[in-house]
Coordinates of C-alpha atoms in Angstrom, one line a residue:
Chain Y
M1 CA 40.9 -14.1 -61.6
S2 CA 44.8 -13.8 -62.0
E3 CA 45.5 -10.7 -60.0
L4 CA 43.7 -9.4 -56.8
I5 CA 42.5 -5.9 -57.0
L6 CA 40.8 -5.3 -53.7
L7 CA 42.3 -8.1 -51.4
R8 CA 45.9 -7.3 -52.6
H9 CA 47.1 -7.9 -49.0
R10 CA 46.7 -11.6 -49.9
E11 CA 49.4 -11.4 -52.6
I12 CA 51.4 -8.5 -50.9
P13 CA 51.3 -9.1 -47.1
D14 CA 52.7 -5.9 -46.1
I15 CA 50.7 -3.6 -48.2
N16 CA 49.0 -2.2 -44.9
Q17 CA 52.3 -0.2 -44.6
L18 CA 52.6 3.0 -46.4
E19 CA 56.1 2.3 -47.8
V20 CA 55.1 -1.0 -49.2
Y21 CA 51.9 0.5 -50.6
R22 CA 53.7 3.2 -52.3
Q23 CA 56.2 0.8 -53.9
H24 CA 53.2 -0.9 -55.4
G25 CA 51.9 2.3 -57.0
G26 CA 50.1 3.6 -53.9
F27 CA 49.1 7.3 -54.2
E28 CA 50.3 7.8 -57.7
A29 CA 46.5 7.9 -58.6
F30 CA 45.8 10.5 -56.1
Q31 CA 48.6 12.6 -57.0
K32 CA 48.0 12.3 -60.7
A33 CA 44.5 13.5 -60.2
V34 CA 45.3 16.5 -57.9
T35 CA 48.2 17.6 -60.1
S36 CA 46.9 16.9 -63.6
M37 CA 43.2 16.0 -63.8
N38 CA 40.1 18.0 -63.4
P39 CA 37.8 16.7 -60.7
Y40 CA 35.4 15.9 -63.4
D41 CA 37.7 13.7 -65.3
V42 CA 37.9 11.6 -62.4
T43 CA 34.3 11.2 -62.0
D44 CA 34.2 10.5 -65.7
Q45 CA 36.8 7.6 -65.5
V46 CA 34.6 6.1 -62.5
S47 CA 31.4 6.4 -64.8
K48 CA 33.3 4.7 -67.7
S49 CA 34.5 1.9 -65.4
G50 CA 31.0 0.9 -64.8
L51 CA 31.5 0.5 -61.1
R52 CA 28.5 0.2 -59.1
G53 CA 27.9 0.6 -55.4
R54 CA 29.2 -2.5 -53.4
G55 CA 27.2 -1.7 -50.1
G56 CA 24.3 -3.4 -51.6
A57 CA 22.1 -1.1 -53.7
G58 CA 24.4 -1.4 -57.0
F59 CA 23.9 2.1 -57.9
P60 CA 26.4 3.7 -60.5
T61 CA 29.1 5.3 -58.4
G62 CA 30.2 7.8 -61.2
L63 CA 26.6 8.8 -61.6
K64 CA 26.0 9.5 -57.9
W65 CA 29.1 11.8 -57.9
T66 CA 27.6 13.8 -60.8
F67 CA 24.4 14.5 -58.7
I68 CA 26.5 16.6 -56.2
D69 CA 25.0 20.2 -56.1
F70 CA 27.8 22.7 -57.2
E71 CA 25.6 25.6 -55.9
N72 CA 25.9 24.6 -52.5
W73 CA 29.2 24.4 -50.1
P74 CA 31.1 23.0 -48.5
H75 CA 30.9 19.3 -49.9
Y76 CA 31.5 16.0 -47.9
V77 CA 32.5 12.4 -48.5
V78 CA 31.4 10.1 -46.1
A79 CA 32.8 6.3 -46.4
N80 CA 30.2 3.8 -45.0
A81 CA 32.1 1.3 -42.9
D82 CA 29.2 0.4 -40.7
E83 CA 29.2 -3.2 -42.1
S84 CA 26.6 -4.8 -39.9
E85 CA 24.7 -7.1 -42.4
P86 CA 24.7 -10.7 -41.0
G87 CA 26.9 -12.6 -43.5
T88 CA 28.9 -9.6 -44.6
F89 CA 32.6 -9.2 -43.3
K90 CA 34.6 -8.0 -46.4
D91 CA 34.8 -4.2 -45.4
R92 CA 36.5 -5.2 -42.4
E93 CA 39.3 -7.5 -44.2
I94 CA 39.8 -4.6 -46.6
M95 CA 40.4 -2.1 -44.0
E96 CA 42.7 -4.3 -41.9
G97 CA 44.6 -5.8 -45.0
N98 CA 44.5 -3.0 -47.6
P99 CA 43.8 0.2 -45.8
F100 CA 45.8 2.7 -47.8
Q101 CA 43.9 1.6 -51.0
F102 CA 40.7 2.4 -49.3
L103 CA 42.0 5.7 -47.9
E104 CA 43.4 6.8 -51.4
G105 CA 39.8 5.9 -52.7
V106 CA 38.3 8.2 -50.0
A107 CA 40.9 11.0 -51.2
L108 CA 40.0 10.5 -54.8
A109 CA 36.2 10.7 -54.4
A110 CA 36.7 13.9 -52.2
F111 CA 38.8 15.4 -55.0
A112 CA 36.2 14.3 -57.6
I113 CA 33.5 16.4 -55.8
E114 CA 35.8 19.0 -54.4
A115 CA 35.2 18.0 -51.0
K116 CA 37.9 19.2 -48.3
E117 CA 36.6 17.1 -45.6
A118 CA 35.9 13.4 -45.6
Y119 CA 34.7 11.1 -42.7
V120 CA 34.9 7.3 -42.4
Y121 CA 31.9 6.2 -40.3
L122 CA 32.7 2.9 -38.8
R123 CA 30.7 0.7 -36.7
G124 CA 31.4 0.9 -33.0
E125 CA 32.7 -2.8 -32.8
F126 CA 35.4 -1.6 -35.4
W127 CA 37.2 0.4 -32.7
Q128 CA 40.6 -1.0 -33.2
I129 CA 40.4 -0.6 -37.0
A130 CA 39.4 2.9 -36.5
A131 CA 42.4 3.8 -34.2
S132 CA 44.6 2.0 -36.8
L133 CA 43.0 4.2 -39.6
D134 CA 43.7 7.3 -37.3
R135 CA 47.5 6.4 -37.2
K136 CA 47.5 5.9 -40.9
I137 CA 45.9 9.1 -41.7
A138 CA 48.2 10.8 -39.4
E139 CA 51.0 9.2 -41.2
L140 CA 49.8 10.4 -44.6
E141 CA 49.4 13.9 -43.2
R142 CA 53.2 13.7 -42.2
E143 CA 53.9 12.6 -45.7
G144 CA 52.3 15.3 -47.4
L145 CA 49.5 12.9 -48.9
L146 CA 46.7 14.5 -46.8
G147 CA 46.5 18.1 -45.4
E148 CA 47.0 21.4 -46.8
N149 CA 48.0 22.4 -50.3
L150 CA 48.7 18.8 -51.4
F151 CA 51.4 18.5 -54.0
D152 CA 51.9 22.3 -54.1
T153 CA 48.2 22.9 -55.4
D154 CA 45.5 24.9 -53.8
Y155 CA 43.7 21.5 -53.1
S156 CA 43.4 20.5 -49.2
L157 CA 42.0 17.3 -47.9
R158 CA 41.5 16.1 -44.3
I159 CA 40.1 12.6 -43.4
F160 CA 38.5 11.8 -39.9
T161 CA 37.0 8.7 -38.6
H162 CA 33.7 8.6 -36.6
L163 CA 32.5 5.5 -34.6
G164 CA 29.1 4.5 -34.3
A165 CA 28.0 2.5 -31.4
G166 CA 26.0 -0.6 -32.3
A167 CA 23.1 0.2 -34.6
Y168 CA 22.5 -1.8 -38.0
I169 CA 20.3 0.9 -39.0
C170 CA 23.2 3.4 -39.4
G171 CA 24.5 1.4 -42.4
E172 CA 21.4 3.1 -44.1
E173 CA 23.0 6.3 -45.6
T174 CA 20.7 9.0 -44.1
A175 CA 20.5 7.4 -40.8
L176 CA 24.2 7.4 -41.1
L177 CA 24.3 10.9 -41.7
E178 CA 21.8 11.6 -38.8
S179 CA 24.1 9.5 -36.5
M180 CA 27.3 11.6 -37.5
E181 CA 25.2 14.8 -36.7
G182 CA 25.0 13.5 -33.1
K183 CA 21.3 12.3 -33.3
L184 CA 19.4 9.0 -33.1
G185 CA 20.4 7.0 -36.3
Q186 CA 17.1 7.2 -38.0
P187 CA 16.6 7.5 -41.7
R188 CA 15.5 10.7 -43.4
L189 CA 12.6 11.3 -45.8
R190 CA 14.0 11.1 -49.3
P191 CA 14.2 13.0 -51.7
P192 CA 16.2 15.0 -51.1
F193 CA 19.0 12.5 -51.6
P194 CA 22.6 13.2 -49.9
P195 CA 24.2 14.6 -52.9
S196 CA 21.9 17.6 -52.6
F197 CA 21.1 17.6 -48.7
G198 CA 23.6 15.2 -47.0
L199 CA 25.8 15.7 -43.9
Y200 CA 24.8 19.0 -42.1
G201 CA 22.5 19.6 -45.1
K202 CA 25.3 20.1 -47.4
P203 CA 26.0 18.1 -50.7
T204 CA 27.4 14.7 -49.7
V205 CA 28.5 11.5 -51.5
V206 CA 28.2 8.4 -49.2
N207 CA 29.9 5.4 -50.7
N208 CA 30.7 1.9 -49.3
V209 CA 34.4 0.9 -48.2
E210 CA 34.8 -1.7 -51.0
T211 CA 33.4 0.7 -53.7
L212 CA 35.9 3.4 -52.7
T213 CA 38.8 0.9 -52.6
N214 CA 38.1 0.2 -56.4
V215 CA 38.9 3.7 -57.5
P216 CA 42.5 3.9 -57.1
L217 CA 43.3 1.4 -59.6
I218 CA 40.5 2.8 -62.0
I219 CA 42.2 6.2 -62.0
T220 CA 45.7 4.5 -62.5
R221 CA 44.7 2.2 -65.3
G222 CA 41.7 4.0 -66.8
G223 CA 37.7 3.0 -66.6
E224 CA 37.9 0.9 -69.7
W225 CA 40.4 -1.5 -68.0
Y226 CA 38.0 -2.0 -65.3
A227 CA 35.0 -2.3 -67.5
S228 CA 36.7 -5.4 -69.2
I229 CA 36.4 -7.3 -65.9
G230 CA 33.1 -8.9 -65.2
T231 CA 30.1 -8.6 -67.2
E232 CA 28.8 -6.0 -69.4
K233 CA 26.4 -4.4 -67.0
S234 CA 28.1 -5.7 -63.6
T235 CA 31.7 -4.7 -64.1
G236 CA 34.9 -5.3 -62.1
P237 CA 35.7 -7.7 -59.2
K238 CA 33.6 -8.4 -56.1
V239 CA 34.3 -9.6 -52.7
F240 CA 32.0 -12.3 -51.9
S241 CA 31.6 -13.1 -48.1
L242 CA 30.7 -16.7 -47.9
S243 CA 29.3 -18.1 -44.7
G244 CA 27.0 -20.7 -43.5
R245 CA 27.2 -24.4 -44.2
V246 CA 30.1 -24.6 -46.3
N247 CA 33.6 -26.4 -45.8
K248 CA 35.6 -23.1 -46.4
P249 CA 33.9 -19.9 -45.4
G250 CA 35.6 -16.6 -45.9
N251 CA 36.0 -13.7 -48.5
Y252 CA 36.7 -14.4 -52.1
E253 CA 37.4 -11.9 -54.7
L254 CA 36.0 -12.9 -58.0
P255 CA 34.8 -11.2 -60.9
L256 CA 31.0 -10.3 -60.9
G257 CA 29.4 -12.9 -63.0
T258 CA 30.9 -16.0 -61.4
T259 CA 28.4 -18.6 -60.7
F260 CA 27.1 -19.6 -57.2
R261 CA 28.4 -23.2 -58.2
E262 CA 32.0 -21.8 -58.5
L263 CA 31.8 -19.9 -55.3
I264 CA 30.2 -22.4 -53.2
F265 CA 31.6 -25.7 -54.4
E266 CA 35.0 -24.8 -56.1
H267 CA 36.2 -22.0 -53.8
G268 CA 34.0 -22.8 -50.6
G269 CA 34.7 -26.5 -50.9
G270 CA 31.0 -27.6 -51.0
I271 CA 28.7 -28.6 -48.2
P272 CA 30.2 -30.2 -45.0
G273 CA 29.0 -33.7 -43.7
G274 CA 27.8 -35.0 -47.0
R275 CA 24.8 -32.8 -46.8
E276 CA 22.9 -31.3 -49.7
I277 CA 22.5 -27.7 -50.3
K278 CA 18.9 -26.6 -49.7
A279 CA 18.8 -22.7 -50.1
I280 CA 20.8 -19.5 -50.7
M281 CA 20.7 -16.3 -49.4
A282 CA 22.7 -14.0 -51.8
A283 CA 22.7 -10.7 -50.0
G284 CA 23.0 -11.9 -46.0
A285 CA 20.0 -11.8 -43.8
S286 CA 18.3 -9.2 -46.0
S287 CA 17.9 -11.8 -48.7
S288 CA 14.9 -13.9 -50.2
L289 CA 15.6 -17.5 -50.0
I290 CA 16.7 -19.0 -53.1
I291 CA 15.9 -22.5 -53.9
A292 CA 19.4 -24.1 -54.5
N293 CA 18.4 -26.3 -57.7
D294 CA 20.8 -26.4 -60.7
E295 CA 19.4 -23.4 -62.2
A296 CA 20.1 -21.2 -59.5
L297 CA 23.5 -22.7 -58.8
D298 CA 24.5 -22.1 -62.6
T299 CA 23.3 -18.5 -62.1
A300 CA 25.9 -15.7 -62.5
M301 CA 26.3 -13.5 -59.5
D302 CA 25.7 -10.2 -61.1
Y303 CA 23.3 -7.5 -60.5
E304 CA 21.1 -8.5 -63.5
S305 CA 21.1 -12.4 -63.1
V306 CA 20.3 -12.9 -59.4
P307 CA 16.9 -11.4 -59.6
K308 CA 16.0 -14.0 -62.4
V309 CA 16.0 -16.7 -59.7
G310 CA 14.0 -14.7 -57.2
G311 CA 17.0 -12.9 -55.2
A312 CA 19.2 -9.9 -55.4
L313 CA 23.0 -9.6 -55.2
G314 CA 23.1 -6.9 -52.7
S315 CA 26.4 -6.9 -50.9
A316 CA 27.1 -10.5 -52.2
S317 CA 27.1 -12.0 -48.8
V318 CA 26.2 -15.6 -49.6
I319 CA 24.7 -17.7 -46.7
V320 CA 24.6 -21.1 -47.6
I321 CA 21.8 -23.3 -45.9
D322 CA 21.9 -27.2 -46.0
D323 CA 19.2 -29.9 -46.0
S324 CA 19.4 -30.0 -42.3
V325 CA 18.2 -26.9 -41.7
S326 CA 14.4 -26.1 -41.3
I327 CA 13.4 -22.8 -42.9
D328 CA 11.3 -21.6 -39.9
W329 CA 14.3 -21.6 -38.0
V330 CA 16.1 -19.4 -40.5
L331 CA 13.2 -17.0 -40.1
R332 CA 13.4 -17.2 -36.6
K333 CA 17.0 -16.0 -36.7
T334 CA 16.4 -13.4 -39.3
L335 CA 13.3 -11.8 -37.5
H336 CA 15.1 -11.8 -34.2
F337 CA 17.7 -9.5 -36.0
F338 CA 15.4 -7.2 -37.6
S339 CA 13.2 -6.8 -34.8
H340 CA 16.2 -5.7 -32.6
E341 CA 17.6 -3.6 -35.2
S342 CA 14.3 -1.7 -36.4
C343 CA 15.0 1.8 -35.4
G344 CA 11.5 2.6 -34.3
K345 CA 10.7 5.4 -36.6
C346 CA 8.1 3.8 -39.1
T347 CA 5.3 2.1 -37.4
P348 CA 4.8 -0.8 -39.8
C349 CA 8.4 -1.9 -39.5
R350 CA 8.6 -1.3 -35.6
E351 CA 5.3 -3.3 -35.0
G352 CA 5.6 -5.4 -37.8
T353 CA 9.0 -6.8 -37.0
F354 CA 8.0 -7.3 -33.3
W355 CA 4.9 -9.3 -34.3
M356 CA 6.5 -11.4 -36.9
R357 CA 9.1 -12.2 -34.3
H358 CA 6.4 -13.5 -32.0
I359 CA 4.6 -15.5 -34.6
I360 CA 7.8 -17.2 -35.9
D361 CA 8.7 -18.1 -32.2
R362 CA 5.4 -20.0 -32.1
I363 CA 6.0 -21.7 -35.4
N364 CA 9.4 -22.5 -34.7
A365 CA 8.4 -24.1 -31.3
G366 CA 6.0 -26.4 -33.2
E367 CA 2.9 -24.7 -31.6
A368 CA 1.4 -23.3 -34.6
R369 CA -1.5 -24.0 -37.1
W370 CA -1.4 -23.2 -40.8
S371 CA -3.4 -20.0 -40.1
D372 CA -0.3 -18.7 -38.2
V373 CA 1.9 -19.2 -41.0
E374 CA -0.6 -17.0 -43.2
L375 CA -0.8 -14.4 -40.6
L376 CA 3.0 -14.2 -40.5
N377 CA 2.9 -13.7 -44.4
E378 CA 0.0 -11.3 -44.1
V379 CA 2.0 -9.1 -41.5
A380 CA 4.9 -9.1 -43.7
L381 CA 2.9 -7.8 -46.7
Q382 CA 1.7 -5.0 -44.6
I383 CA 5.1 -3.7 -44.1
K384 CA 6.0 -3.9 -47.8
G385 CA 6.4 -0.4 -49.4
K386 CA 5.3 1.5 -46.2
C387 CA 8.4 2.7 -44.7
L388 CA 11.0 5.5 -45.1
C389 CA 14.0 2.9 -45.6
A390 CA 14.6 -0.5 -46.7
L391 CA 15.2 -2.3 -43.3
G392 CA 11.4 -3.1 -43.3
E393 CA 11.6 -4.6 -46.9
F394 CA 14.7 -6.4 -46.0
A395 CA 13.0 -8.1 -43.1
I396 CA 10.2 -9.7 -45.1
E397 CA 12.3 -10.8 -48.0
A398 CA 13.2 -14.1 -46.4
V399 CA 9.6 -14.4 -44.7
T400 CA 7.7 -14.1 -48.0
S401 CA 10.2 -16.2 -50.1
G402 CA 10.5 -18.8 -47.5
I403 CA 6.8 -19.4 -47.0
E404 CA 6.2 -19.5 -50.7
R405 CA 9.2 -21.7 -51.9
F406 CA 9.5 -23.8 -48.9
E407 CA 5.9 -24.4 -47.9
A408 CA 6.5 -28.2 -47.1
D409 CA 8.6 -27.0 -44.0
F410 CA 5.7 -25.1 -42.6
R411 CA 3.0 -27.4 -43.6
A412 CA 4.9 -30.2 -41.6
I413 CA 4.9 -27.9 -38.5
A414 CA 1.3 -27.1 -38.8
A415 CA 0.3 -30.7 -39.2
S416 CA 2.1 -31.7 -36.3
S417 CA 1.2 -29.2 -33.9
P418 CA -1.3 -29.9 -31.0
D419 CA -3.9 -27.9 -32.4
G420 CA -3.6 -29.5 -35.8
E421 CA -3.8 -27.7 -39.3
Chain M
M1 CA 34.7 15.3 -14.5
I2 CA 35.7 14.3 -18.2
A3 CA 36.4 17.9 -19.0
E4 CA 39.3 18.0 -16.8
K5 CA 40.5 14.4 -17.1
Y6 CA 40.5 14.3 -20.9
A7 CA 41.0 18.1 -21.8
A8 CA 43.3 17.5 -24.8
E9 CA 41.3 14.7 -26.1
I10 CA 38.2 16.5 -26.0
E11 CA 39.6 19.3 -27.7
S12 CA 41.0 16.9 -30.5
I13 CA 37.5 15.4 -31.0
L14 CA 35.7 18.8 -31.2
A15 CA 38.4 19.6 -33.9
K16 CA 37.2 17.0 -36.1
Y17 CA 33.6 18.8 -36.7
P18 CA 32.5 22.1 -38.0
S19 CA 32.5 24.5 -35.1
D20 CA 28.7 25.2 -35.6
Q21 CA 28.3 21.3 -35.5
K22 CA 29.6 20.3 -32.1
R23 CA 26.6 17.9 -31.4
S24 CA 28.4 15.5 -33.8
A25 CA 30.9 14.9 -30.9
V26 CA 28.3 13.3 -28.5
M27 CA 29.3 9.8 -29.6
P28 CA 33.1 10.0 -29.0
L29 CA 32.6 12.0 -25.7
L30 CA 30.3 9.1 -24.5
Y31 CA 32.9 6.7 -25.2
L32 CA 35.4 8.6 -23.4
A33 CA 32.9 9.0 -20.4
Q34 CA 32.5 5.1 -20.2
R35 CA 36.2 4.4 -20.6
E36 CA 37.1 4.0 -16.8
G37 CA 33.8 2.8 -15.4
G38 CA 32.4 1.0 -18.4
Y39 CA 29.1 3.0 -18.2
V40 CA 28.1 6.8 -18.3
T41 CA 26.9 8.3 -15.2
K42 CA 24.1 10.9 -14.8
D43 CA 26.6 13.8 -13.9
E44 CA 28.5 13.0 -17.1
M45 CA 25.4 13.1 -19.1
I46 CA 24.6 16.6 -17.7
E47 CA 28.4 17.5 -18.4
I48 CA 28.6 16.3 -22.0
G49 CA 25.2 18.2 -22.6
G50 CA 27.0 21.2 -21.2
I51 CA 30.0 20.8 -23.6
L52 CA 27.8 20.4 -26.7
D53 CA 25.0 22.9 -25.8
I54 CA 22.4 20.0 -25.9
T55 CA 20.2 18.8 -23.0
P56 CA 21.2 15.9 -20.8
T57 CA 17.8 14.3 -22.0
E58 CA 19.3 14.3 -25.6
V59 CA 22.3 12.8 -24.5
A60 CA 20.6 10.1 -22.5
S61 CA 18.4 9.4 -25.8
I62 CA 21.8 8.6 -27.6
I63 CA 22.7 6.2 -24.7
G64 CA 19.3 4.5 -25.1
F65 CA 19.2 4.1 -28.8
Y66 CA 22.9 2.7 -29.4
T67 CA 23.6 -0.6 -28.0
L68 CA 27.2 0.0 -27.2
Y69 CA 26.6 2.7 -24.6
Y70 CA 25.4 1.7 -20.9
D71 CA 23.9 3.7 -18.1
H72 CA 24.6 1.2 -15.6
P73 CA 27.6 -0.8 -14.5
E74 CA 27.7 -4.4 -15.4
G75 CA 30.7 -7.4 -15.1
K76 CA 34.1 -6.2 -15.6
V77 CA 34.3 -8.2 -18.8
R78 CA 31.4 -8.2 -21.1
L79 CA 31.5 -11.0 -23.4
Q80 CA 29.3 -10.6 -26.5
V81 CA 28.5 -13.6 -28.6
C82 CA 27.0 -13.2 -32.0
N83 CA 24.4 -15.8 -32.5
D84 CA 23.0 -14.3 -35.8
L85 CA 21.9 -16.7 -38.5
P86 CA 25.5 -17.3 -40.2
C87 CA 27.1 -17.9 -36.8
A88 CA 24.3 -20.1 -35.7
L89 CA 24.7 -22.2 -38.9
R90 CA 28.3 -22.8 -37.3
G91 CA 27.3 -23.6 -33.8
A92 CA 27.1 -20.5 -32.1
D93 CA 23.9 -21.2 -30.1
E94 CA 25.3 -24.3 -28.6
F95 CA 28.4 -22.4 -27.9
L96 CA 26.5 -19.7 -25.9
E97 CA 24.5 -22.1 -24.3
Q98 CA 27.5 -24.2 -23.0
L99 CA 29.5 -21.3 -21.9
C100 CA 26.7 -19.9 -20.0
E101 CA 26.3 -23.2 -18.3
N102 CA 30.0 -23.4 -17.5
L103 CA 29.8 -20.0 -15.9
G104 CA 26.6 -20.9 -13.9
I105 CA 24.6 -17.9 -15.5
Q106 CA 21.9 -17.5 -17.9
V107 CA 22.4 -15.3 -21.2
G108 CA 22.3 -11.7 -20.3
E109 CA 23.4 -12.3 -16.6
T110 CA 26.5 -11.5 -14.7
T111 CA 28.4 -13.9 -12.6
P112 CA 27.9 -13.5 -8.9
D113 CA 31.5 -12.2 -8.4
G114 CA 30.7 -9.2 -10.9
S115 CA 33.5 -10.3 -13.2
V116 CA 31.6 -11.4 -16.3
T117 CA 28.7 -10.6 -18.1
V118 CA 27.7 -12.7 -21.1
E119 CA 25.3 -11.3 -23.7
A120 CA 24.1 -12.5 -27.2
V121 CA 24.3 -9.6 -29.7
M122 CA 23.8 -9.0 -33.4
C123 CA 26.1 -9.6 -36.2
L124 CA 29.8 -8.8 -35.7
A125 CA 31.0 -9.2 -39.3
A126 CA 32.8 -12.2 -38.6
C127 CA 30.6 -14.8 -40.0
D128 CA 33.2 -17.0 -41.3
K129 CA 35.0 -17.5 -38.1
A130 CA 32.2 -18.4 -35.8
P131 CA 31.8 -19.2 -32.7
M132 CA 33.1 -16.0 -32.0
F133 CA 32.7 -13.1 -29.4
Q134 CA 33.8 -9.7 -28.8
A135 CA 35.2 -8.9 -25.0
Q136 CA 34.6 -5.5 -23.8
T137 CA 36.6 -4.3 -20.8
A138 CA 37.1 -0.6 -19.5
E139 CA 40.2 -0.6 -21.6
S140 CA 39.6 -2.3 -24.8
L141 CA 37.2 -4.1 -27.1
A142 CA 38.8 -7.2 -29.0
Y143 CA 37.4 -10.0 -31.3
Y144 CA 38.1 -13.6 -30.3
E145 CA 37.2 -15.8 -33.3
N146 CA 36.9 -19.8 -34.0
Q147 CA 36.4 -20.2 -30.3
T148 CA 35.4 -23.2 -28.2
V149 CA 34.1 -23.2 -24.6
S150 CA 37.3 -24.0 -23.2
S151 CA 39.4 -21.3 -25.2
A152 CA 36.6 -18.9 -24.4
L153 CA 37.0 -19.7 -20.4
E154 CA 40.8 -19.1 -21.0
V155 CA 40.3 -15.5 -22.5
I156 CA 37.9 -14.8 -19.6
E157 CA 40.7 -15.7 -17.0
K158 CA 43.2 -13.8 -19.0
L159 CA 41.1 -10.6 -19.1
K160 CA 40.0 -10.9 -15.4
T161 CA 43.7 -10.9 -14.3
Q162 CA 44.8 -8.4 -16.7
D163 CA 42.0 -6.0 -15.3
T164 CA 43.2 -6.7 -11.6
A165 CA 46.8 -6.2 -12.6
S166 CA 45.9 -2.8 -14.1

């Protein structure tokens, strides 16, 4: 891609300063919206752009905004900056490098749904980023870009930051809202969804940081311009977080539809130590394990294509696993994560992740029979479809796909265990 | 008492939320309470409950649920190493083990002089720059990326002396 749309600080290093951001068109979109557009027109452009949620679900952003209940007031926008998925580190770079574009996106979303208050919910570890955003919000208020009667209209908007305190589950939107209300971060039963029953029971839009950062340029240049990037159904650029066994891990902004091969081998510089690529996790620790054969490597990274090779694009956090790694070790890592992060509300997830962790520890220590592998798979399937949120589903993705697609790794352990097959 | 010590800050925190939704301020108030000592005392839980019209038990449940709140003191410097999958693929497990060996402690323990606690924690969103850790002191929380054992030991020395200087 010739021009960066999200990671613009890589081309304009001082864009994290308001003056520089404004020299490059910053806050023109927000001013244009507030002074000359109907809120619905903003939503309409976002719908036309085809923008889909970048937090993982890929839900059409404009459509989400139209779900807001206009019979119930006030409305809220909450930016989800809880970025906690192992393998995901894109929102952090956006908020550090290009913070004003993100804040302008928050402001545009708020205008679109006629909210006068917006919150940015950041994970507690992003303490310094929150402090920096607070200073930037204060600066915007001094410059008349946030606050009362903006641009001499009757529209007013304030943005506040709110820090979480170390809980992966708070990235789930209803758990995030519970946490903001000062409660345990545990998911709510849905429906109702946040656009009808959100923060304090009021209509609320929850959008990911990267999603919102797209919005200013969509309003400036139009939804059709945005829709011309990427593929027909997966439009726009995406920040791919590349990690694991690659030479050049990092964030790469590329059009949706770029192949795994291009990301991993051209941009990421391939696999270190002359090793072969074995598996890909496309959506962080929540992913199934995709066998990294030619068909998978030549697959376009978009919402429609990745499922064809048995995965999901999710937040596009690509973890590369090479042939020196045994899949049972990968599962041990992901299961320790999910059993720690299960919020405890739903029994299948709370107990299931606990027992899966114990079984995988035994397998990884080489002390398991094949029946233990089968038991692990069985426990995983008992979690499927039985919980309020997706955490339980995420926890079993790697387990069930790993056992099915990399059976040899598990057969070898069972064969060499003291108890035999 | 945090109400006297941080009166202005408490007021600006409460102003962020609707006046009938004070409970939302529980997380920022807990951060205030543990700013100096690194943990929240029982008296502070009672006090925060009083400010927000919730019970001390509800305040304690928040401390118990979230990993960044503490109800007891640990080392002056808390070193939290991420050893989740992406970091472990870049050597975080070995880094953690060798760092603890150097400090003469096990993961999760505090050095005998009470200065450093080393913990393994979940993903910190810095997967491309592992091995990495966050260091928490009473005053700050900062990320240190692309670390080696010797660079980490230097960071520890620096944070320890900063702490005595203040």
